[in-house]
Coordinates of C-alpha atoms in Angstrom, one line a residue:
X1 CA 0.7 248.2 253.0
X2 CA 0.2 246.9 249.5
X3 CA 2.2 249.9 248.1
X4 CA 5.1 249.1 250.4
X5 CA 5.0 245.4 249.3
X6 CA 5.0 246.5 245.6
X7 CA 7.9 248.9 246.1
X8 CA 9.9 246.2 247.9
X9 CA 9.1 243.7 245.2
X10 CA 10.2 246.2 242.5
X11 CA 13.4 247.0 244.4
X12 CA 14.2 243.2 244.8
X13 CA 13.5 242.6 241.1
X14 CA 15.9 245.5 240.1
X15 CA 18.6 244.2 242.4
X16 CA 18.2 240.7 240.7
X17 CA 18.5 242.2 237.3
X18 CA 21.6 244.2 238.3
X19 CA 23.2 241.0 239.7
X20 CA 22.3 239.1 236.5
X21 CA 23.8 241.9 234.4
X22 CA 27.0 241.9 236.4
X23 CA 27.4 238.2 236.2
X24 CA 26.6 238.1 232.5
X25 CA 30.2 237.8 231.6
X26 CA 30.6 234.6 233.5
X27 CA 32.6 236.0 236.5
X28 CA 31.7 234.9 240.0
X29 CA 34.3 237.1 241.6
X30 CA 34.9 240.9 242.1
X31 CA 31.2 241.6 241.4
X32 CA 31.6 240.5 237.8
X33 CA 34.2 243.2 237.1
X34 CA 36.5 241.7 234.4
X35 CA 39.2 244.5 234.6
X36 CA 39.5 244.1 238.4
X37 CA 39.4 240.3 238.3
X38 CA 41.9 239.9 235.5
X39 CA 44.4 242.4 237.0
X40 CA 44.0 241.5 240.7
X41 CA 42.4 238.0 240.9
X42 CA 40.1 237.0 243.6
X43 CA 39.7 239.1 246.8
X44 CA 41.2 236.8 249.5
X45 CA 44.2 237.2 251.8
X46 CA 46.1 234.1 250.6
X47 CA 45.2 233.1 247.1
X48 CA 46.9 230.2 245.5
X49 CA 47.4 232.0 242.2
X50 CA 47.8 235.6 241.0
X51 CA 47.4 237.2 237.6
X52 CA 50.5 238.4 235.9
X53 CA 51.0 241.2 233.4
X54 CA 49.8 241.5 230.6
X55 CA 46.8 240.1 232.4
X56 CA 45.4 238.2 229.5
X57 CA 46.0 234.7 230.8
X58 CA 49.4 234.8 232.4
X59 CA 49.5 233.7 236.0
X60 CA 51.7 232.7 238.9
X61 CA 51.2 229.9 241.4
X62 CA 51.9 231.1 244.9
X63 CA 54.8 229.4 246.7
X64 CA 52.9 228.8 249.9
X65 CA 50.3 226.6 248.1
X66 CA 50.4 223.1 246.6
X67 CA 51.7 222.0 244.1
X68 CA 54.7 224.4 244.4
X69 CA 55.0 223.6 248.1
X70 CA 54.1 219.9 248.8
X71 CA 53.4 220.8 252.5
X72 CA 51.7 224.1 251.7
X73 CA 48.1 225.3 251.7
X74 CA 45.6 223.2 249.7
X75 CA 43.6 224.9 247.1
X76 CA 40.1 225.9 248.1
X77 CA 37.1 225.5 245.8
X78 CA 37.2 229.3 245.2
X79 CA 40.9 229.1 244.2
X80 CA 40.1 226.4 241.7
X81 CA 36.9 228.0 240.4
X82 CA 38.4 231.5 240.1
X83 CA 41.5 230.1 238.3
X84 CA 39.3 228.3 235.8
X85 CA 37.3 231.5 235.2
X86 CA 40.6 233.5 234.8
X87 CA 41.8 231.0 232.2
X88 CA 38.5 231.2 230.4
X89 CA 37.6 235.0 230.6
X90 CA 40.9 236.9 230.7
X91 CA 42.7 235.6 227.6
X92 CA 39.8 237.0 225.6
X93 CA 41.2 240.5 226.1
X94 CA 43.5 241.8 223.5
X95 CA 45.2 244.1 225.9
X96 CA 44.7 244.7 229.7
X97 CA 44.7 248.4 229.4
X98 CA 45.4 250.7 232.3
X99 CA 43.2 252.0 235.1
X100 CA 42.1 255.5 234.3
X101 CA 39.6 256.1 237.1
X102 CA 40.1 257.9 240.3
X103 CA 41.5 256.0 243.3
X104 CA 42.0 252.3 243.3
X105 CA 39.9 250.1 241.0
X106 CA 38.7 247.8 243.7
X107 CA 36.9 250.8 245.4
X108 CA 35.2 252.2 242.3
X109 CA 32.3 252.6 242.3
X110 CA 32.1 250.4 245.5
X111 CA 34.4 248.0 247.3
X112 CA 34.6 244.8 245.3

């Protein structure tokens, strides 16, 4: 029984370190993957902003949200927080680069 508890504790500790390592760049979205976040934005059906090429700080406000549409969808806390993170993190890239992995980047190595 003690051995199972120790193994469970070690696994939990490793998961915690993995989460801390992923979020070490300051991103709260897309599992801390800066390439995916800076090129695709947050993973929601109706975001109020989207990244634009060259993905180093350019963005577009969506027409179905405020302030573009005064009667549109209000920004959520995630819209606001992710937009602030985008403006902070993504302009640090000199170039966005291209995806060179197999399949779509949001599914490699897991869905995020």
